[in-house]
Amino acid sequence: MAGLRLGPLLRQVDWETGTGATVWVEADRAGEAEVRCADGAGGTARTWQIAGHHYALIPVTGLRPDTETAYRVLLDGEQVWPLPDSPFPDSTIRTPAPGTDAPVRVAFGSCRWAAPPSDASHDPVGPDALDTLAQALASAPSARAPMCWCCWATRCTRTRPPPRPAAGWPPAAI
């Protein structure tokens, strides 16, 4: 059975019509990715491969404007998301009402790691902003959820100096 490596990530929602969206996933092998929504909307896409990684952009059609719709992700017909016994609420797609302006809620944070460490002593700084946001959203009303998030690359600077080059490096000019 194919497995989910990363995702799902709601990549885009059609703001013009409120009837479509795109979901991104990374699978552990080639196959067919599918999004099934609770209201019957959905879509499928084959994965493609880049440098040994298998990705899919799944176009979701048939959504109703101005709604919030729960969805599942399947790989080769087997459900891989949401995870069994997850403490988090179902993933949803929120569509806008066409022709209306609405405020946009943005969450800001870092992307220093994908999940909090299992050992609290591992990092004295603690979980990053997105881990904290995920915990808060597990019990918060969906109206307070951000519509998008912006991550800064906190690994732009090195946390450790690079190793010193070996003696004689770089080689002398000939």
mmCIF file of C-alpha atoms in Angstrom:
data_model
loop_
_atom_site.group_PDB
_atom_site.id
_atom_site.type_symbol
_atom_site.label_atom_id
_atom_site.label_comp_id
_atom_site.label_asym_id
_atom_site.label_seq_id
_atom_site.Cartn_x
_atom_site.Cartn_y
_atom_site.Cartn_z
ATOM 1 C CA MET A 1 0.000 0.000 0.000
ATOM 2 C CA ALA A 2 1.268 3.457 -0.886
ATOM 3 C CA GLY A 3 1.952 5.778 2.028
ATOM 4 C CA LEU A 4 1.775 9.500 2.578
ATOM 5 C CA ARG A 5 5.193 11.121 3.123
ATOM 6 C CA LEU A 6 4.048 14.754 3.393
ATOM 7 C CA GLY A 7 0.745 16.555 3.210
ATOM 8 C CA PRO A 8 -1.960 17.053 2.488
ATOM 9 C CA LEU A 9 -1.523 20.758 1.921
ATOM 10 C CA LEU A 10 -4.349 22.893 0.600
ATOM 11 C CA ARG A 11 -2.444 24.683 -2.124
ATOM 12 C CA GLN A 12 -5.112 26.844 -3.745
ATOM 13 C CA VAL A 13 -8.838 27.673 -3.599
ATOM 14 C CA ASP A 14 -10.695 29.191 -6.564
ATOM 15 C CA TRP A 15 -11.688 32.638 -5.262
ATOM 16 C CA GLU A 16 -13.576 33.518 -8.445
ATOM 17 C CA THR A 17 -16.199 30.752 -8.254
ATOM 18 C CA GLY A 18 -15.696 29.094 -4.865
ATOM 19 C CA THR A 19 -16.163 25.685 -6.516
ATOM 20 C CA GLY A 20 -12.627 24.344 -6.887
ATOM 21 C CA ALA A 21 -9.365 23.833 -5.034
ATOM 22 C CA THR A 22 -6.012 22.074 -5.368
ATOM 23 C CA VAL A 23 -4.472 19.766 -2.747
ATOM 24 C CA TRP A 24 -0.760 18.808 -2.750
ATOM 25 C CA VAL A 25 0.645 15.531 -1.387
ATOM 26 C CA GLU A 26 3.907 13.605 -1.451
ATOM 27 C CA ALA A 27 3.579 9.815 -1.602
ATOM 28 C CA ASP A 28 6.237 7.204 -0.922
ATOM 29 C CA ARG A 29 5.823 5.688 -4.408
ATOM 30 C CA ALA A 30 4.115 6.251 -7.748
ATOM 31 C CA GLY A 31 0.356 5.868 -7.872
ATOM 32 C CA GLU A 32 -2.989 7.614 -7.994
ATOM 33 C CA ALA A 33 -3.846 10.243 -5.386
ATOM 34 C CA GLU A 34 -7.459 11.105 -4.642
ATOM 35 C CA VAL A 35 -9.308 13.675 -2.555
ATOM 36 C CA ARG A 36 -12.830 12.697 -1.446
ATOM 37 C CA CYS A 37 -14.962 15.360 0.163
ATOM 38 C CA ALA A 38 -17.826 14.713 2.553
ATOM 39 C CA ASP A 39 -20.301 16.385 0.165
ATOM 40 C CA GLY A 40 -19.303 14.314 -2.887
ATOM 41 C CA ALA A 41 -16.813 16.768 -4.398
ATOM 42 C CA GLY A 42 -13.356 15.451 -5.178
ATOM 43 C CA GLY A 43 -10.666 14.736 -7.704
ATOM 44 C CA THR A 44 -7.813 12.424 -8.678
ATOM 45 C CA ALA A 45 -4.322 12.801 -10.111
ATOM 46 C CA ARG A 46 -1.387 10.539 -10.894
ATOM 47 C CA THR A 47 1.820 11.240 -9.032
ATOM 48 C CA TRP A 48 4.900 12.446 -10.851
ATOM 49 C CA GLN A 49 8.503 11.902 -9.831
ATOM 50 C CA ILE A 50 11.356 14.328 -9.245
ATOM 51 C CA ALA A 51 14.651 13.067 -7.797
ATOM 52 C CA GLY A 52 13.023 9.980 -6.312
ATOM 53 C CA HIS A 53 10.111 11.866 -4.721
ATOM 54 C CA HIS A 54 6.502 11.285 -5.841
ATOM 55 C CA TYR A 55 4.168 14.295 -5.822
ATOM 56 C CA ALA A 56 0.576 14.934 -6.831
ATOM 57 C CA LEU A 57 -1.448 18.095 -7.316
ATOM 58 C CA ILE A 58 -5.054 16.992 -7.012
ATOM 59 C CA PRO A 59 -7.666 19.286 -8.582
ATOM 60 C CA VAL A 60 -10.811 19.203 -6.438
ATOM 61 C CA THR A 61 -14.021 20.112 -8.269
ATOM 62 C CA GLY A 62 -17.674 20.253 -7.314
ATOM 63 C CA LEU A 63 -17.239 22.265 -4.113
ATOM 64 C CA ARG A 64 -20.062 24.543 -3.015
ATOM 65 C CA PRO A 65 -19.286 28.247 -2.540
ATOM 66 C CA ASP A 66 -19.228 29.698 0.990
ATOM 67 C CA THR A 67 -18.877 26.316 2.724
ATOM 68 C CA GLU A 68 -16.364 24.344 4.752
ATOM 69 C CA THR A 69 -16.008 20.754 3.539
ATOM 70 C CA ALA A 70 -14.120 17.920 5.239
ATOM 71 C CA TYR A 71 -11.983 15.731 3.005
ATOM 72 C CA ARG A 72 -9.964 12.513 2.981
ATOM 73 C CA VAL A 73 -6.890 11.594 0.956
ATOM 74 C CA LEU A 74 -6.543 8.184 -0.670
ATOM 75 C CA LEU A 75 -3.526 6.678 -2.409
ATOM 76 C CA ASP A 76 -4.280 3.841 -4.813
ATOM 77 C CA GLY A 77 -7.773 3.592 -3.310
ATOM 78 C CA GLU A 78 -6.638 3.265 0.329
ATOM 79 C CA GLN A 79 -7.280 6.059 2.822
ATOM 80 C CA VAL A 80 -4.050 7.601 4.142
ATOM 81 C CA TRP A 81 -5.465 10.824 5.631
ATOM 82 C CA PRO A 82 -6.729 11.659 8.182
ATOM 83 C CA LEU A 83 -4.612 9.394 10.314
ATOM 84 C CA PRO A 84 -6.499 6.854 12.434
ATOM 85 C CA ASP A 85 -7.211 8.082 15.983
ATOM 86 C CA SER A 86 -5.871 11.573 15.226
ATOM 87 C CA PRO A 87 -6.564 14.100 18.005
ATOM 88 C CA PHE A 88 -6.908 16.820 15.372
ATOM 89 C CA PRO A 89 -10.109 17.795 13.555
ATOM 90 C CA ASP A 90 -10.628 16.695 9.959
ATOM 91 C CA SER A 91 -8.855 18.641 7.245
ATOM 92 C CA THR A 92 -11.257 20.978 5.479
ATOM 93 C CA ILE A 93 -11.514 23.147 2.403
ATOM 94 C CA ARG A 94 -13.183 26.509 3.010
ATOM 95 C CA THR A 95 -14.558 28.153 -0.104
ATOM 96 C CA PRO A 96 -15.465 31.838 -0.367
ATOM 97 C CA ALA A 97 -18.758 33.304 -1.468
ATOM 98 C CA PRO A 98 -18.148 34.585 -5.013
ATOM 99 C CA GLY A 99 -18.081 38.350 -5.428
ATOM 100 C CA THR A 100 -17.499 39.154 -1.771
ATOM 101 C CA ASP A 101 -14.480 40.652 -0.114
ATOM 102 C CA ALA A 102 -13.436 39.041 3.129
ATOM 103 C CA PRO A 103 -10.559 39.644 5.507
ATOM 104 C CA VAL A 104 -7.634 37.273 5.150
ATOM 105 C CA ARG A 105 -6.187 35.678 8.291
ATOM 106 C CA VAL A 106 -2.489 34.855 7.968
ATOM 107 C CA ALA A 107 -0.413 32.776 10.393
ATOM 108 C CA PHE A 108 3.297 33.522 10.581
ATOM 109 C CA GLY A 109 5.926 31.151 11.877
ATOM 110 C CA SER A 110 9.105 29.291 11.245
ATOM 111 C CA CYS A 111 9.711 26.016 9.511
ATOM 112 C CA ARG A 112 12.541 24.786 11.660
ATOM 113 C CA TRP A 113 11.042 21.307 11.953
ATOM 114 C CA ALA A 114 7.867 19.490 10.942
ATOM 115 C CA ALA A 115 6.765 18.313 14.375
ATOM 116 C CA PRO A 116 7.663 18.904 17.989
ATOM 117 C CA PRO A 117 10.397 16.646 19.326
ATOM 118 C CA SER A 118 9.275 13.579 21.239
ATOM 119 C CA ASP A 119 11.761 14.398 23.976
ATOM 120 C CA ALA A 120 11.128 17.845 25.485
ATOM 121 C CA SER A 121 14.766 18.107 26.555
ATOM 122 C CA HIS A 122 15.829 17.876 22.908
ATOM 123 C CA ASP A 123 15.228 21.573 22.245
ATOM 124 C CA PRO A 124 15.281 24.160 25.024
ATOM 125 C CA VAL A 125 13.428 26.633 22.792
ATOM 126 C CA GLY A 126 10.325 24.408 22.581
ATOM 127 C CA PRO A 127 7.882 23.857 19.724
ATOM 128 C CA ASP A 128 7.725 26.369 16.908
ATOM 129 C CA ALA A 129 4.767 28.598 16.060
ATOM 130 C CA LEU A 130 3.138 26.136 13.654
ATOM 131 C CA ASP A 131 3.192 23.313 16.210
ATOM 132 C CA THR A 132 1.580 25.648 18.720
ATOM 133 C CA LEU A 133 -0.997 26.775 16.148
ATOM 134 C CA ALA A 134 -1.898 23.156 15.328
ATOM 135 C CA GLN A 135 -2.513 22.408 19.004
ATOM 136 C CA ALA A 136 -4.679 25.528 19.375
ATOM 137 C CA LEU A 137 -6.715 24.760 16.252
ATOM 138 C CA ALA A 138 -7.497 21.256 17.468
ATOM 139 C CA SER A 139 -10.011 22.822 19.850
ATOM 140 C CA ALA A 140 -10.677 26.262 18.306
ATOM 141 C CA PRO A 141 -13.609 27.157 16.053
ATOM 142 C CA SER A 142 -12.748 27.003 12.371
ATOM 143 C CA ALA A 143 -13.645 30.670 11.923
ATOM 144 C CA ARG A 144 -10.447 31.525 13.796
ATOM 145 C CA ALA A 145 -8.247 29.326 11.617
ATOM 146 C CA PRO A 146 -5.855 31.143 9.289
ATOM 147 C CA MET A 147 -6.573 31.123 5.586
ATOM 148 C CA CYS A 148 -2.890 30.915 4.742
ATOM 149 C CA TRP A 149 0.469 30.729 6.479
ATOM 150 C CA CYS A 150 3.842 32.237 5.841
ATOM 151 C CA CYS A 151 7.017 30.539 7.038
ATOM 152 C CA TRP A 152 10.412 32.099 7.302
ATOM 153 C CA ALA A 153 13.381 29.871 6.615
ATOM 154 C CA THR A 154 14.978 29.817 10.023
ATOM 155 C CA ARG A 155 17.822 27.703 8.697
ATOM 156 C CA CYS A 156 19.189 30.519 6.547
ATOM 157 C CA THR A 157 22.090 30.837 8.939
ATOM 158 C CA ARG A 158 24.115 27.915 10.158
ATOM 159 C CA THR A 159 23.608 26.717 13.694
ATOM 160 C CA ARG A 160 27.116 25.217 13.659
ATOM 161 C CA PRO A 161 30.181 26.487 11.848
ATOM 162 C CA PRO A 162 31.202 24.417 8.840
ATOM 163 C CA PRO A 163 34.125 22.037 9.282
ATOM 164 C CA ARG A 164 37.525 23.555 8.656
ATOM 165 C CA PRO A 165 38.982 22.652 5.279
ATOM 166 C CA ALA A 166 41.845 20.196 5.213
ATOM 167 C CA ALA A 167 45.357 21.591 5.109
ATOM 168 C CA GLY A 168 46.323 22.491 1.584
ATOM 169 C CA TRP A 169 42.783 23.333 0.488
ATOM 170 C CA PRO A 170 42.155 24.982 -1.828
ATOM 171 C CA PRO A 171 44.979 23.590 -3.923
ATOM 172 C CA ALA A 172 47.721 26.001 -4.938
ATOM 173 C CA ALA A 173 47.613 27.333 -8.457
ATOM 174 C CA ILE A 174 49.722 25.343 -10.893
#
